Coordinates of C-alpha atoms in Angstrom, one line a residue:
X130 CA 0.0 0.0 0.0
X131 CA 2.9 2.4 0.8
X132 CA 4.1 2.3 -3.0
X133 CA 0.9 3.2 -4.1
X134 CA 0.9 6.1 -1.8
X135 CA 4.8 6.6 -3.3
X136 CA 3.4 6.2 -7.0
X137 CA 0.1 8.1 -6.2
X138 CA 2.3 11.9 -5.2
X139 CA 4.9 10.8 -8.4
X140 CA 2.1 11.2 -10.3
X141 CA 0.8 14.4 -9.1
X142 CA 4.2 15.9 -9.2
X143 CA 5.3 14.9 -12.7
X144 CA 8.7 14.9 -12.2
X145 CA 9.5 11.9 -14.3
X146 CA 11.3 8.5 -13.1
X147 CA 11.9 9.3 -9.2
X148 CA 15.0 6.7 -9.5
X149 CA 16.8 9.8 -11.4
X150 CA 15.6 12.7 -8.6
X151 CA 19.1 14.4 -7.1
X152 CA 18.8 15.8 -3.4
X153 CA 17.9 19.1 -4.7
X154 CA 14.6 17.4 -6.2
X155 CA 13.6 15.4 -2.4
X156 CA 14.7 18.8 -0.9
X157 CA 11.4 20.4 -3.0
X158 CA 9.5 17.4 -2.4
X159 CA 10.1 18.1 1.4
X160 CA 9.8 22.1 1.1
X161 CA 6.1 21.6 -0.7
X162 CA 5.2 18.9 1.7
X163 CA 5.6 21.8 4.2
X164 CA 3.9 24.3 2.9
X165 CA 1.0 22.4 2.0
X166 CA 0.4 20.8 5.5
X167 CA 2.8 23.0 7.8
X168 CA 4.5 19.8 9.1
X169 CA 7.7 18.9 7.9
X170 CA 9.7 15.3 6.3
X171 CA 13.3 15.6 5.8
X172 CA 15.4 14.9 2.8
X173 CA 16.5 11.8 4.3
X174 CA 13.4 10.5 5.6
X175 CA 11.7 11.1 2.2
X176 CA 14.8 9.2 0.6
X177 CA 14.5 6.4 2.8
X178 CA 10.9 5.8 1.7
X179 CA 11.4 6.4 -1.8
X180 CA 14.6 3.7 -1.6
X181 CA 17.2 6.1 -2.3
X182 CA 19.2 5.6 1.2
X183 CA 21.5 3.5 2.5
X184 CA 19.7 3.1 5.5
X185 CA 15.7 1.2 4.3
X186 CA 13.1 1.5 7.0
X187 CA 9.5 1.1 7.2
X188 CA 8.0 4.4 7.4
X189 CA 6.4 5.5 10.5
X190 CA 3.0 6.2 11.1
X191 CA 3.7 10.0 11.3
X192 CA 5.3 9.7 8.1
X193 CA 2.6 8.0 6.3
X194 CA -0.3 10.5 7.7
X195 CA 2.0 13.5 6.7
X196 CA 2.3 11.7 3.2
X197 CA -1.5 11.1 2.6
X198 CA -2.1 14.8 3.9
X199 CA 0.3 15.6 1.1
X200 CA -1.5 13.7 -1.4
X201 CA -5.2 14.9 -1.0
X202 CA -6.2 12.4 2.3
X203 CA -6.9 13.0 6.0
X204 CA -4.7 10.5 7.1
X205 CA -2.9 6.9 6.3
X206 CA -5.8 5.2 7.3
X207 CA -8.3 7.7 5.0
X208 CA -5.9 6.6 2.6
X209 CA -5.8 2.9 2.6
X210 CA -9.5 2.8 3.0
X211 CA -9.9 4.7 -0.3
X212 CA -7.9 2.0 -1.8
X213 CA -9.4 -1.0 -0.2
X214 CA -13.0 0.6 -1.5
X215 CA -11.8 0.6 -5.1
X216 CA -10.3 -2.6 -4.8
X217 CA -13.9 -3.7 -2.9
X218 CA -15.4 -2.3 -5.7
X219 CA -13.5 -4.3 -8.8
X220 CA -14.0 -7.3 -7.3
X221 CA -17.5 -7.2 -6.6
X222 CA -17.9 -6.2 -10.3
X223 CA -15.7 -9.6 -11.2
X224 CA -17.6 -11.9 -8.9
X225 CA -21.2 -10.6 -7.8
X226 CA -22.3 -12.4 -4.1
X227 CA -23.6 -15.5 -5.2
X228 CA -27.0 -16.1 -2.8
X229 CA -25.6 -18.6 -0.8
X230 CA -23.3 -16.4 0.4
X231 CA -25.4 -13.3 0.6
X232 CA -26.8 -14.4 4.0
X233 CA -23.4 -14.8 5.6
X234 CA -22.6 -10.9 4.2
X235 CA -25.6 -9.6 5.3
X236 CA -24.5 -10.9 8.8
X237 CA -20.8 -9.2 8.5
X238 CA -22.6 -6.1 8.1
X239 CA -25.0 -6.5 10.7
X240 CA -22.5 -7.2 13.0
X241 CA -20.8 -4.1 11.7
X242 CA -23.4 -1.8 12.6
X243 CA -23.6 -2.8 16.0
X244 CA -19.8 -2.1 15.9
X245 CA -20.2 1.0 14.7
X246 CA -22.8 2.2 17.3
X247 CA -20.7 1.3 20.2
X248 CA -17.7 2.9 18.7
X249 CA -19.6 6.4 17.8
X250 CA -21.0 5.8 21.8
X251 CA -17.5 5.7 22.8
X252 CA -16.5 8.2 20.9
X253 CA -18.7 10.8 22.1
X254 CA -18.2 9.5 25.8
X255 CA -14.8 10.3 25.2
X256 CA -15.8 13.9 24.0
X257 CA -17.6 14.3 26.9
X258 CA -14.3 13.7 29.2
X259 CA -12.0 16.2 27.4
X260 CA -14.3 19.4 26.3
X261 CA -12.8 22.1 24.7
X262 CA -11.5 24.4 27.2
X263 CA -12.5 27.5 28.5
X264 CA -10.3 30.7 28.3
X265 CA -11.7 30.8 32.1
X266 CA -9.6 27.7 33.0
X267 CA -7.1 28.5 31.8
X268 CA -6.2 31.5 33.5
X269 CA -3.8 29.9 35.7
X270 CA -1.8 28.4 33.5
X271 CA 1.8 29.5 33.6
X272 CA 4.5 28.1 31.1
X273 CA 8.0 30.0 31.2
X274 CA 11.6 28.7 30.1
X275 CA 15.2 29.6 30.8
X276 CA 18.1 29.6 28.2
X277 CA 21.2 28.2 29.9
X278 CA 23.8 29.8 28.2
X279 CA 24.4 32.5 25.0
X280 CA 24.6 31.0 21.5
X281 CA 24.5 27.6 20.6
X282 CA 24.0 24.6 20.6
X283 CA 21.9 25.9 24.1
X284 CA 20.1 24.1 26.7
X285 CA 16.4 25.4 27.2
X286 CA 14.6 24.8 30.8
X287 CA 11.1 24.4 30.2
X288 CA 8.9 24.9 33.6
X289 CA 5.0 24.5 33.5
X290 CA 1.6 24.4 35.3
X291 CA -1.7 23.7 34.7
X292 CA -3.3 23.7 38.0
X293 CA -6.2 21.1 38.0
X294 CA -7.6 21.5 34.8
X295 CA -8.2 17.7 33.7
X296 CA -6.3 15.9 30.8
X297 CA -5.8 13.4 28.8
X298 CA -2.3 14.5 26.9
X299 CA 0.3 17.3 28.1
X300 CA 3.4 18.4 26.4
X301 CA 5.3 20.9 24.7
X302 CA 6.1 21.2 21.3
X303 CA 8.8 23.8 19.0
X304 CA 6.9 25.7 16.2
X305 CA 5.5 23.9 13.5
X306 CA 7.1 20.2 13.8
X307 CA 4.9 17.6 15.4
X308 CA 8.2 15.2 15.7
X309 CA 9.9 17.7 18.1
X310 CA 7.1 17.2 20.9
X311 CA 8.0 16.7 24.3
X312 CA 5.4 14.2 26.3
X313 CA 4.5 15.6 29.9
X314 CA 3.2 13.2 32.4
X315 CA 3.1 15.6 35.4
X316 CA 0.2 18.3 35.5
X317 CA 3.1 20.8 36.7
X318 CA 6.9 20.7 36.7
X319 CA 10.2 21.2 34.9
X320 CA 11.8 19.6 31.6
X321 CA 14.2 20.6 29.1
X322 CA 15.9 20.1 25.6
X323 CA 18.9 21.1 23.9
X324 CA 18.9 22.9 20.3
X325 CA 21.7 22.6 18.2
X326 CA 20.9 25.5 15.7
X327 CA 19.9 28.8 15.8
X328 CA 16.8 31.0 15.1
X329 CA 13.2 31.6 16.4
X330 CA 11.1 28.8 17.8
X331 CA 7.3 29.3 18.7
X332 CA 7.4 27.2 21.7
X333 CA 3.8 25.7 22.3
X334 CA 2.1 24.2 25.9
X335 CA -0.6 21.5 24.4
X336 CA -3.4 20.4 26.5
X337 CA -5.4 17.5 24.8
X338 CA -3.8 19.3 22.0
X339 CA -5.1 22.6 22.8
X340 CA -2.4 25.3 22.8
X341 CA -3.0 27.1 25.9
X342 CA 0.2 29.2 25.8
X343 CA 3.0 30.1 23.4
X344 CA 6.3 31.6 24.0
X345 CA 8.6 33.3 21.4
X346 CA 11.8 31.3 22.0
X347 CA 14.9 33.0 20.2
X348 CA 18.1 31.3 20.2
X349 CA 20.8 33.7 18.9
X350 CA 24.5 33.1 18.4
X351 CA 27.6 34.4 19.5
X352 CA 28.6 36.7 16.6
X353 CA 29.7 34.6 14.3
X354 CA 29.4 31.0 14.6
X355 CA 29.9 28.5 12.1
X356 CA 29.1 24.2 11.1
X357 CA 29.5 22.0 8.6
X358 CA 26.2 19.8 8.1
X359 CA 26.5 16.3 7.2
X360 CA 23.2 15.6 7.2
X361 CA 19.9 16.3 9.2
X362 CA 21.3 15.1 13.0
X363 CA 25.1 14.9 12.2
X364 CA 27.6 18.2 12.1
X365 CA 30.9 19.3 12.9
X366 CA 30.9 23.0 15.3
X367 CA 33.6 25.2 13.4
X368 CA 36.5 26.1 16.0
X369 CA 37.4 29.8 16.9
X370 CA 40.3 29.3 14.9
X371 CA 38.7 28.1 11.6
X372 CA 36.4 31.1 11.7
X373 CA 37.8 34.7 10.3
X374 CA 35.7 38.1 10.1
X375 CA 37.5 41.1 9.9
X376 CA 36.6 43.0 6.7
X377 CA 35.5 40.0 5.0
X378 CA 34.0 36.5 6.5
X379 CA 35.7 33.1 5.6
X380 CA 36.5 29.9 7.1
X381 CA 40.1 27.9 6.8
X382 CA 41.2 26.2 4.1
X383 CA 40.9 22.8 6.1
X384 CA 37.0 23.1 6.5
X385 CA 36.9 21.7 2.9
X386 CA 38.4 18.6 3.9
X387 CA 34.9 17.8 6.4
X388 CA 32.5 19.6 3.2
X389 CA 34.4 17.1 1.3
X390 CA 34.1 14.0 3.4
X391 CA 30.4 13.5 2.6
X392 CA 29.0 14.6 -0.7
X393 CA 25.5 16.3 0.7
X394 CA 27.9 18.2 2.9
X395 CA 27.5 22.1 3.4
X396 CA 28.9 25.1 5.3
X397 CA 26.8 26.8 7.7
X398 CA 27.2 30.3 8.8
X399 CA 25.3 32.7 11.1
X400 CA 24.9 36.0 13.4
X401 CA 21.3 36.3 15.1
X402 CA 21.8 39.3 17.5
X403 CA 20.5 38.9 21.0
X404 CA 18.1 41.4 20.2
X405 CA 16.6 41.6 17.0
X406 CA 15.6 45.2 15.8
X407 CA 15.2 45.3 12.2
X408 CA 11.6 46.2 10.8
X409 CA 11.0 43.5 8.0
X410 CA 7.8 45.8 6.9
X411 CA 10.4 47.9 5.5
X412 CA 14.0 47.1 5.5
X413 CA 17.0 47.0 3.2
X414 CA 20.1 44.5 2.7
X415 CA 22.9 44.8 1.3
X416 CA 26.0 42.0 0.7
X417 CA 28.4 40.7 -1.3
X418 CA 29.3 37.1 -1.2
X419 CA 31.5 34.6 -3.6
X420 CA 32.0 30.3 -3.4
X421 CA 36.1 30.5 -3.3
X422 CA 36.4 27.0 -3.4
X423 CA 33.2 24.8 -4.3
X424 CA 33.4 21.2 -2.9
X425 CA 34.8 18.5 -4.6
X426 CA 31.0 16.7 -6.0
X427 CA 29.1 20.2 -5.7
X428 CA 27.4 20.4 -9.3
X429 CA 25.1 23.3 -8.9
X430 CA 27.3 25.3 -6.5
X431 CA 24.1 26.7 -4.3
X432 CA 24.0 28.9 -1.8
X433 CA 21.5 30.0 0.6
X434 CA 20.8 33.6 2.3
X435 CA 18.1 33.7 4.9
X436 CA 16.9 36.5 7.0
X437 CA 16.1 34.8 10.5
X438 CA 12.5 36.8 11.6
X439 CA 10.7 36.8 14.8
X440 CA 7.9 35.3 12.9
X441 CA 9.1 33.6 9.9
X442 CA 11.9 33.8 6.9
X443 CA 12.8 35.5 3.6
X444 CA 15.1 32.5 2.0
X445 CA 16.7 32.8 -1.1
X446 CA 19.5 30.5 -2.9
X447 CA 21.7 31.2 -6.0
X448 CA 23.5 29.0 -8.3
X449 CA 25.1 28.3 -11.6
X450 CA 22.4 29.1 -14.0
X451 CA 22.5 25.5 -15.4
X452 CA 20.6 24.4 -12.3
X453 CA 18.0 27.8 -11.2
X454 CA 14.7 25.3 -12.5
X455 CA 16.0 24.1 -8.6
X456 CA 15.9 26.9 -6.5
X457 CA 13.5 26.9 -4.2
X458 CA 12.5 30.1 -2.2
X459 CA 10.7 30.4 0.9
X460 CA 9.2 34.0 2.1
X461 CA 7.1 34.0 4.7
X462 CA 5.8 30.7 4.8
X463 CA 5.2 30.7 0.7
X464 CA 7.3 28.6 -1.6
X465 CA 8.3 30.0 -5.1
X466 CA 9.9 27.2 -7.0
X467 CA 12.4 27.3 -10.3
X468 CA 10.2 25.0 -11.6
X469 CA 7.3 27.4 -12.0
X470 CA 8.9 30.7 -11.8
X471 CA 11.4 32.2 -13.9
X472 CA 14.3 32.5 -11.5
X473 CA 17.2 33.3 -14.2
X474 CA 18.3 35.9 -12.8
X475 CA 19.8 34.1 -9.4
X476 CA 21.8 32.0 -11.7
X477 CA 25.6 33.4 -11.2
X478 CA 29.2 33.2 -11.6
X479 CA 30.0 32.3 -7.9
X480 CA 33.5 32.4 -7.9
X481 CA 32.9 35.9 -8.3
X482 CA 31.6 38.2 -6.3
X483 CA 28.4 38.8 -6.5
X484 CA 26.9 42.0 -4.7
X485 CA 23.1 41.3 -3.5
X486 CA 20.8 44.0 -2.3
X487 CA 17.0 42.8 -1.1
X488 CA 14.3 45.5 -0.3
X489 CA 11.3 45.4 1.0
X490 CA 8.8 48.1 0.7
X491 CA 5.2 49.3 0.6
X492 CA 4.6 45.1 0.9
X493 CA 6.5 44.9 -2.2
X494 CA 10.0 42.1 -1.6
X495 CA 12.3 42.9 -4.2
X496 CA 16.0 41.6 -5.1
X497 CA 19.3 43.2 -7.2
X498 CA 22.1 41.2 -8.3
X499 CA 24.9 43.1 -9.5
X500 CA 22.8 46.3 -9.8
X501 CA 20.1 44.8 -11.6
X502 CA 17.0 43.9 -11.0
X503 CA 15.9 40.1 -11.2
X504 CA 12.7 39.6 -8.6
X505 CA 10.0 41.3 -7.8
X506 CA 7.0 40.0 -5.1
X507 CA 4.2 41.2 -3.3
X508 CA 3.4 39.9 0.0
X509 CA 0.7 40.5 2.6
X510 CA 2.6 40.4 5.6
X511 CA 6.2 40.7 7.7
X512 CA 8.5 38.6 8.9
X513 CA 8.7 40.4 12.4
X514 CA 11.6 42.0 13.8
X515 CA 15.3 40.7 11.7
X516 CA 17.7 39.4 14.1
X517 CA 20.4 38.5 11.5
X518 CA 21.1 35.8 8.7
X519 CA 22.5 32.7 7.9
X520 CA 24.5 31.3 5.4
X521 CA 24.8 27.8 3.7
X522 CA 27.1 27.2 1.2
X523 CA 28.3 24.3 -1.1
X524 CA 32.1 24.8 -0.5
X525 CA 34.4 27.2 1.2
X526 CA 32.2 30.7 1.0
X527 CA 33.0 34.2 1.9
X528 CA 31.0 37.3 2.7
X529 CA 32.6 40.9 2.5
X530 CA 30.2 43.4 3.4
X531 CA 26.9 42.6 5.2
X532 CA 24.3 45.7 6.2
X533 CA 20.7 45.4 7.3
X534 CA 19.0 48.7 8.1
X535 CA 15.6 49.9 8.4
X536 CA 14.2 53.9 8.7
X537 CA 16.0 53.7 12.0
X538 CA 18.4 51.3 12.6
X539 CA 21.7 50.2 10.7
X540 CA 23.4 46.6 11.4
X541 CA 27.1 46.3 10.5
X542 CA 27.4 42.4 10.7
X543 CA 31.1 42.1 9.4
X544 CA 33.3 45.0 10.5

C-alpha cells in the first residue's frame, strides 16, 4: 500500500522517473510537503521511503499520515481505506455475491453496525471527558523557560503548570514540527531540551492538544558561529580558529576537507543578535558574497541567504544558472519554486563576487544582483523583527560586506 501512496504523489508531481531525482529534487518534495500541510519530512526521511538511502526503514506512522495529507487524504488510514474501496469495488464487479453467500454478508454487516454504534457511543463518551476548554480555565496556566547559556548549541529549561484543569495529553512542542514534541506526564513541573541550531522557535504548551500558551523562544549566536552539516542530525561545530571576520567573513582552508568527506555536505554560517531590531515591513540589505572553493562533488554550486525573523523567513539561494529550475524560495511561509517561476536571474558566476541588495517596501520584496534587477513579489505580511542571517554554502564561501537597516536602525554584521 505504501508504494501506491509513493506512485500516487509521483504522479501528481510529474517529475519523471523518481529513481533519477538528485537531493535538490527530495529537498522540493520536502519544502512543498511543508507548505502544503505546515508539518515537515526531511530529505533523508523522504529518501529512505522512496529507496534512495542507505539506510531502508518502514516508514512510520507519522510519516505515512504527513504523506497522505500531502497527497489529497486526511490520514494513512483515509488513505488505505480509499484503496481497499476501489479494490472492494473491482471485485465485486468480477464476482457478484452468489445467494448462498449473501446471507453470511448480510451478517458481517449487521454485526458491523452494531460495531459502529458502540464505537460512535465511545466516541462521544470520550468527547464528553476532554471538552474544549474555557479561556476561564485557563487562566492559571503558567509556562515560562530559561536559556542556559548565549549561542548555541543551548540548553532550554522548560517549567510548566496547569493547575487542576483535567487531561488526557500534556506536552510541549517547538513551532510547527509535530516530531519535536516533548510528552508531559506531570500536571506541573520542569523539563528541558537542547537545540543545536539557531533562530526563532514558537514554543507551544498542548493540553489534549489545545495550545494554551506560546512563547517566542529565540536562540541567537555568539557573533559569528559556524558548522558544517552532514546531514539532518550529524555536524561538525567550526573552531574559533577556523572562523575569520574582519573586513571579510571566511572559514580555513581545512573546512573543505569535512565539506568534502560527505558529498551532501555544506557550510553553515550565522549572526542572530541577542536582540533583534530590524523592521522586516520595511527594511534593506545589502552584501556581497562569492564560493572561493566549491566542494569536490558540488554540481550546482548553491548557496543559501536567509533573514532569520521573529515570525518567519525570507530565504533565497543562487546557483550556476544550469541548475536555477531548482531553486526553491521560501518567504514568509510561501514557496516560489524554479520549476514554475522564472528564477534566471539568481543564476551566477560564484566564484565571483556577486553584490546582493533585497528591499522590502510598501509590501512589495524585491532583489538586485549586480545592480540589476531580477525579482520582484508582493506579500501581505512581515517577517517580524530581523535578528540576522544565515549562510549555507556548497564549499568554502566568503561574505565581505553585510548591512541590514531599516528607517532607524543600521546593522554592520562584518566589520
Amino acid at each position: 500500500m505504501k508504494n501506491q501512496l509513493v506512485e500516487q504523489i509521483e504522479a501528481q508531481l510529474n517529475w519523471g522517473d523518481s529513481t533519477t531525482w538528485t537531493n535538490k529534487d527530495f529537498q522540493e518534495l520536502s519544502e512543498r510537503i511543508f507548505s502544503r500541510t505546515r508539518k515537515q519530512l526531511s530529505v533523508t526521511t523522504l529518501k529512505r521511503v522512496w529507496g534512495r538511502a542507505e539506510s531502508i526503514a518502514n516508514p512510520s506512522a507519522a510519516t505515512l499520515d504527513i504523506l497522505s495529507e500531502f497527497a489529497g487524504y486526511s490520514s494513512w488510514r483515509q488513505f488505505c481505506q480509499s484503496k481497499e474501496a476501489n479494490l472492494s469495488g473491482n471485485a465485486r464487479q468480477q464476482n457478484p455475491v452468489k445467494p448462498a453467500r449473501r446471507y453470511k454478508v448480510i451478517g458481517w454487516l449487521v454485526g458491523l453496525a452494531v460495531l459502529g454504534v458502540i464505537l460512535y457511543a465511545f466516541v462521544e463518551d470520550a468527547r464528553e471527558e476532554s471538552p474544549k476548554l474555557s479561556s476561564a480555565s485557563l487562566d492559571h496556566v503558567e509556562f515560562s523557560f530559561q536559556k542556559v547559556t548565549a549561542g548555541y548549541p543551548n540548553t532550554v529549561i522548560f517549567r510548566y503548570d496547569i493547575g487542576d484543569i483535567p487531561y488526557d495529553s500534556l506536552a510541549i512542542q517547538q513551532s510547527w514540527d509535530t516530531r519535536k514534541r516533548i510528552p508531559l506526564t506531570q500536571p506541573q513541573g520542569l523539563v528541558t531540551t537542547t537545540y543545536y541550531y539557531p533562530g526563532y522557535f514558537l514554543t507551544k504548551l498542548l493540553v489534549n492538544d489545545q495550545v494554551v500558551r506560546e512563547e517566542d523562544l529565540y536562540i541567537p549566536t555568539r557573533g559569528w558561529q559556524g558548522l558544517v552539516l552532514e546531514n539532518e542530525d550529524e555536524f561538525v561545530y567550526l573552531k574559533p580558529e577556523q572562523l575569520f571576520c574582519d573586513s571579510t567573513l571566511r572559514v580555513a582552508q581545512d573546512v573543505l576537507f569535512h565539506l568534502n568527506e560527505h558529498p551532501s555536505s555544506l557550510l553553515y554560517l550565522a549572526n542572530l543578535t541577542d536582540k533583534p531590531l530590524i523592521n522586516s515591513a520595511h527594511f534593506s540589505l545589502e552584501t556581497e558574497f562569492r564560493l572561493q572553493q566549491p566542494a569536490g562533488r558540488s554540481i550546482c554550486q548553491n548557496v543559501r541567504l536567509t533573514l532569520t525573523g521573529t515570525k518567519d523567513v525570507f530565504g533565497f539561494q543562487f546557483s550556476i544558472p544550469g541548475c536555477v529550475g531548482d531553486l526553491m524560495f521560501v518567504l514568509n511561509k510561501e514557496m516560489v519554486s524554479g520549476k514554475d517561476h522564472d528564477l534566471s536571474g539568481f543564476g551566477v558566476d560564484l566564484s565571483r563576487w556577486t553584490t546582493c541588495k533585497i528591499e522590502m517596501k510598501d509590501e512589495q520584496l524585491s532583489v538586485l544582483l549586480n545592480g540589476k534587477p531580477v525579482f520582484q513579489h508582493l506579500l501581505a505580511a512581515d517577517i517580524g523583527k530581523i535578528g540576522g542571517v544565515q549562510w549555507t554554502f556548497e564549499g568554502l564561501g566568503e561574505v565581505r560586506q553585510l548591512i541590514l537597516q531599516d528607517e532607524e536602525i543600521t546593522m554592520n554584521l562584518i566589520k
